[in-house]
Amino acid sequence: MATKPTFTLFFLFSLFVSILSTTIAHHPPNSKHSKSTSNFIRSSCLATQYPPLCYHCLSRYASKIGRSHRQLALTALAASLSRARSAARFASRMKKAKGIKHTELEVVKDCIDTMSDGVDQLTRSFGELANSGYTNGEDFMWHMNNVQTWVSAALTDATTCVDGLSDGYGKSGKVKSAIQRRVNNVAQLTSNALALVNRFVARSEFTNNIKHR
């Protein structure tokens, strides 16, 4: 049975996605600030391992992100979480695929378990970062350390799943291959999200140090 905190975090994620959708609908890409915001997103994405994917994924939310490093990191986490949940659902359907062999099924089941953990880690990360605006100083950095730890764990989960699925394809590996493509995309998005979270945290630390000098 799901706990109340887990339900709350999923509610936060759903609310954030809803806000993103509403914002995009009411603020078309040709707004007067779009070029400045697009440049901000593009330059920020250079800090990630997959800049083109980062920009392609986040630029559609430019009017919501503005020039906020926090909103950029939040949006990246939301995108990673959404894709991770989608990949986990796809893997769950594929384990029932007709003709799937036992050895392949076992690998898919392991991946599903690993991805479920990754979804949980990303959900917690998003909730922690979403609530970080109500904290400051050492308390803020404690929450940010949690976010970084959980996103790192989610990235490990995704890469572990990809590595497991990459073994022994042959003619019976079509299911694994289909799942691997989706999970690999999750790993890339999560890697980008972690880089943007780290960028946000580093800038926050610098700002706090300046204030306390």
C-alpha positions as a Python dict, from the first residue, in 0.01 Angstrom:
ca = {
    (1, 'M'): (0, 0, 0),
    (2, 'A'): (137, 340, -100),
    (3, 'T'): (239, 571, 180),
    (4, 'K'): (109, 922, 217),
    (5, 'P'): (450, 1086, 137),
    (6, 'T'): (473, 886, -188),
    (7, 'F'): (122, 994, -284),
    (8, 'T'): (214, 1354, -208),
    (9, 'L'): (522, 1344, -429),
    (10, 'F'): (328, 1193, -718),
    (11, 'F'): (68, 1467, -669),
    (12, 'L'): (346, 1728, -685),
    (13, 'F'): (477, 1576, -1005),
    (14, 'S'): (132, 1566, -1166),
    (15, 'L'): (67, 1924, -1059),
    (16, 'F'): (398, 2041, -1203),
    (17, 'V'): (333, 1871, -1538),
    (18, 'S'): (-12, 2030, -1542),
    (19, 'I'): (140, 2373, -1475),
    (20, 'L'): (393, 2320, -1753),
    (21, 'S'): (122, 2228, -2000),
    (22, 'T'): (-90, 2528, -1905),
    (23, 'T'): (204, 2763, -1928),
    (24, 'I'): (306, 2643, -2274),
    (25, 'A'): (-51, 2678, -2397),
    (26, 'H'): (-72, 3042, -2284),
    (27, 'H'): (281, 3152, -2367),
    (28, 'P'): (370, 3067, -2729),
    (29, 'P'): (735, 3032, -2835),
    (30, 'N'): (741, 3370, -3014),
    (31, 'S'): (712, 3577, -2696),
    (32, 'K'): (953, 3870, -2662),
    (33, 'H'): (1166, 3688, -2407),
    (34, 'S'): (1187, 3360, -2601),
    (35, 'K'): (1528, 3428, -2757),
    (36, 'S'): (1690, 3520, -2426),
    (37, 'T'): (1536, 3219, -2254),
    (38, 'S'): (1633, 2985, -2537),
    (39, 'N'): (1992, 3106, -2514),
    (40, 'F'): (1983, 3050, -2138),
    (41, 'I'): (1862, 2693, -2183),
    (42, 'R'): (2109, 2623, -2464),
    (43, 'S'): (2407, 2753, -2266),
    (44, 'S'): (2297, 2566, -1952),
    (45, 'C'): (2264, 2243, -2150),
    (46, 'L'): (2631, 2269, -2246),
    (47, 'A'): (2705, 2156, -1890),
    (48, 'T'): (2529, 1824, -1956),
    (49, 'Q'): (2659, 1509, -2124),
    (50, 'Y'): (2392, 1522, -2395),
    (51, 'P'): (2340, 1890, -2489),
    (52, 'P'): (2121, 1840, -2800),
    (53, 'L'): (1884, 1608, -2612),
    (54, 'C'): (1881, 1850, -2319),
    (55, 'Y'): (1785, 2148, -2534),
    (56, 'H'): (1530, 1954, -2739),
    (57, 'C'): (1361, 1829, -2424),
    (58, 'L'): (1361, 2154, -2225),
    (59, 'S'): (1321, 2428, -2486),
    (60, 'R'): (951, 2354, -2522),
    (61, 'Y'): (909, 2470, -2161),
    (62, 'A'): (1105, 2791, -2212),
    (63, 'S'): (827, 3023, -2095),
    (64, 'K'): (797, 2833, -1768),
    (65, 'I'): (1171, 2806, -1711),
    (66, 'G'): (1256, 3166, -1789),
    (67, 'R'): (1612, 3220, -1668),
    (68, 'S'): (1572, 3024, -1346),
    (69, 'H'): (1830, 2753, -1275),
    (70, 'R'): (1593, 2601, -1021),
    (71, 'Q'): (1306, 2578, -1271),
    (72, 'L'): (1545, 2437, -1529),
    (73, 'A'): (1654, 2160, -1291),
    (74, 'L'): (1294, 2094, -1187),
    (75, 'T'): (1181, 2066, -1546),
    (76, 'A'): (1468, 1831, -1629),
    (77, 'L'): (1375, 1610, -1334),
    (78, 'A'): (1009, 1611, -1436),
    (79, 'A'): (1103, 1506, -1790),
    (80, 'S'): (1329, 1229, -1663),
    (81, 'L'): (1064, 1103, -1423),
    (82, 'S'): (794, 1106, -1689),
    (83, 'R'): (1012, 908, -1930),
    (84, 'A'): (1119, 664, -1656),
    (85, 'R'): (759, 590, -1565),
    (86, 'S'): (675, 539, -1932),
    (87, 'A'): (970, 304, -1982),
    (88, 'A'): (876, 102, -1673),
    (89, 'R'): (519, 63, -1799),
    (90, 'F'): (646, -44, -2141),
    (91, 'A'): (877, -304, -1986),
    (92, 'S'): (588, -440, -1779),
    (93, 'R'): (383, -489, -2095),
    (94, 'M'): (673, -648, -2281),
    (95, 'K'): (728, -919, -2022),
    (96, 'K'): (400, -1065, -2148),
    (97, 'A'): (512, -1056, -2513),
    (98, 'K'): (431, -1364, -2715),
    (99, 'G'): (724, -1599, -2760),
    (100, 'I'): (952, -1435, -2503),
    (101, 'K'): (1208, -1684, -2374),
    (102, 'H'): (1264, -1758, -2008),
    (103, 'T'): (1618, -1616, -1997),
    (104, 'E'): (1501, -1295, -2163),
    (105, 'L'): (1202, -1273, -1931),
    (106, 'E'): (1423, -1292, -1624),
    (107, 'V'): (1638, -1003, -1749),
    (108, 'V'): (1328, -796, -1824),
    (109, 'K'): (1189, -863, -1476),
    (110, 'D'): (1517, -750, -1320),
    (111, 'C'): (1504, -434, -1528),
    (112, 'I'): (1145, -364, -1420),
    (113, 'D'): (1244, -393, -1054),
    (114, 'T'): (1544, -166, -1107),
    (115, 'M'): (1342, 92, -1300),
    (116, 'S'): (1074, 94, -1030),
    (117, 'D'): (1340, 190, -780),
    (118, 'G'): (1463, 459, -1018),
    (119, 'V'): (1113, 602, -1051),
    (120, 'D'): (1090, 619, -673),
    (121, 'Q'): (1427, 796, -647),
    (122, 'L'): (1330, 1052, -912),
    (123, 'T'): (992, 1110, -748),
    (124, 'R'): (1159, 1183, -416),
    (125, 'S'): (1415, 1406, -587),
    (126, 'F'): (1148, 1611, -760),
    (127, 'G'): (951, 1658, -438),
    (128, 'E'): (1262, 1758, -246),
    (129, 'L'): (1368, 2015, -505),
    (130, 'A'): (1013, 2145, -546),
    (131, 'N'): (999, 2220, -172),
    (132, 'S'): (1351, 2363, -151),
    (133, 'G'): (1224, 2718, -193),
    (134, 'Y'): (1107, 2713, 167),
    (135, 'T'): (1454, 2647, 308),
    (136, 'N'): (1789, 2828, 316),
    (137, 'G'): (2145, 2801, 444),
    (138, 'E'): (2260, 2464, 576),
    (139, 'D'): (1906, 2328, 572),
    (140, 'F'): (1881, 2407, 200),
    (141, 'M'): (2210, 2235, 126),
    (142, 'W'): (2100, 1927, 323),
    (143, 'H'): (1793, 1898, 100),
    (144, 'M'): (2005, 1951, -211),
    (145, 'N'): (2245, 1676, -104),
    (146, 'N'): (1941, 1447, -83),
    (147, 'V'): (1836, 1545, -434),
    (148, 'Q'): (2183, 1482, -575),
    (149, 'T'): (2209, 1145, -400),
    (150, 'W'): (1868, 1026, -521),
    (151, 'V'): (1916, 1141, -881),
    (152, 'S'): (2256, 969, -885),
    (153, 'A'): (2090, 651, -761),
    (154, 'A'): (1823, 677, -1032),
    (155, 'L'): (2097, 715, -1295),
    (156, 'T'): (2271, 405, -1161),
    (157, 'D'): (1941, 215, -1178),
    (158, 'A'): (1888, 312, -1543),
    (159, 'T'): (2243, 228, -1651),
    (160, 'T'): (2229, -104, -1463),
    (161, 'C'): (1914, -192, -1652),
    (162, 'V'): (2068, -93, -1986),
    (163, 'D'): (2379, -302, -1916),
    (164, 'G'): (2168, -605, -1823),
    (165, 'L'): (1958, -578, -2135),
    (166, 'S'): (2263, -548, -2361),
    (167, 'D'): (2382, -903, -2294),
    (168, 'G'): (2309, -1185, -2537),
    (169, 'Y'): (2070, -1048, -2795),
    (170, 'G'): (2054, -1293, -3083),
    (171, 'K'): (1719, -1362, -3248),
    (172, 'S'): (1544, -1376, -2912),
    (173, 'G'): (1654, -1027, -2805),
    (174, 'K'): (1391, -811, -2975),
    (175, 'V'): (1201, -745, -2653),
    (176, 'K'): (1518, -657, -2465),
    (177, 'S'): (1632, -433, -2748),
    (178, 'A'): (1302, -243, -2753),
    (179, 'I'): (1315, -188, -2378),
    (180, 'Q'): (1683, -95, -2387),
    (181, 'R'): (1623, 192, -2630),
    (182, 'R'): (1369, 346, -2395),
    (183, 'V'): (1572, 292, -2078),
    (184, 'N'): (1885, 428, -2245),
    (185, 'N'): (1689, 746, -2317),
    (186, 'V'): (1591, 758, -1949),
    (187, 'A'): (1957, 724, -1852),
    (188, 'Q'): (2054, 1013, -2080),
    (189, 'L'): (1775, 1238, -1952),
    (190, 'T'): (1861, 1151, -1592),
    (191, 'S'): (2229, 1224, -1656),
    (192, 'N'): (2130, 1565, -1794),
    (193, 'A'): (1899, 1631, -1500),
    (194, 'L'): (2176, 1550, -1253),
    (195, 'A'): (2413, 1789, -1430),
    (196, 'L'): (2156, 2069, -1413),
    (197, 'V'): (2081, 1996, -1047),
    (198, 'N'): (2455, 2011, -974),
    (199, 'R'): (2476, 2340, -1164),
    (200, 'F'): (2188, 2483, -963),
    (201, 'V'): (2341, 2368, -633),
    (202, 'A'): (2684, 2509, -722),
    (203, 'R'): (2535, 2848, -806),
    (204, 'S'): (2327, 2845, -488),
    (205, 'E'): (2636, 2769, -278),
    (206, 'F'): (2823, 3055, -444),
    (207, 'T'): (2534, 3296, -381),
    (208, 'N'): (2506, 3193, -17),
    (209, 'N'): (2880, 3238, 36),
    (210, 'I'): (2866, 3590, -107),
    (211, 'K'): (2574, 3682, 121),
    (212, 'H'): (2756, 3565, 433),
    (213, 'R'): (3088, 3738, 371),
}
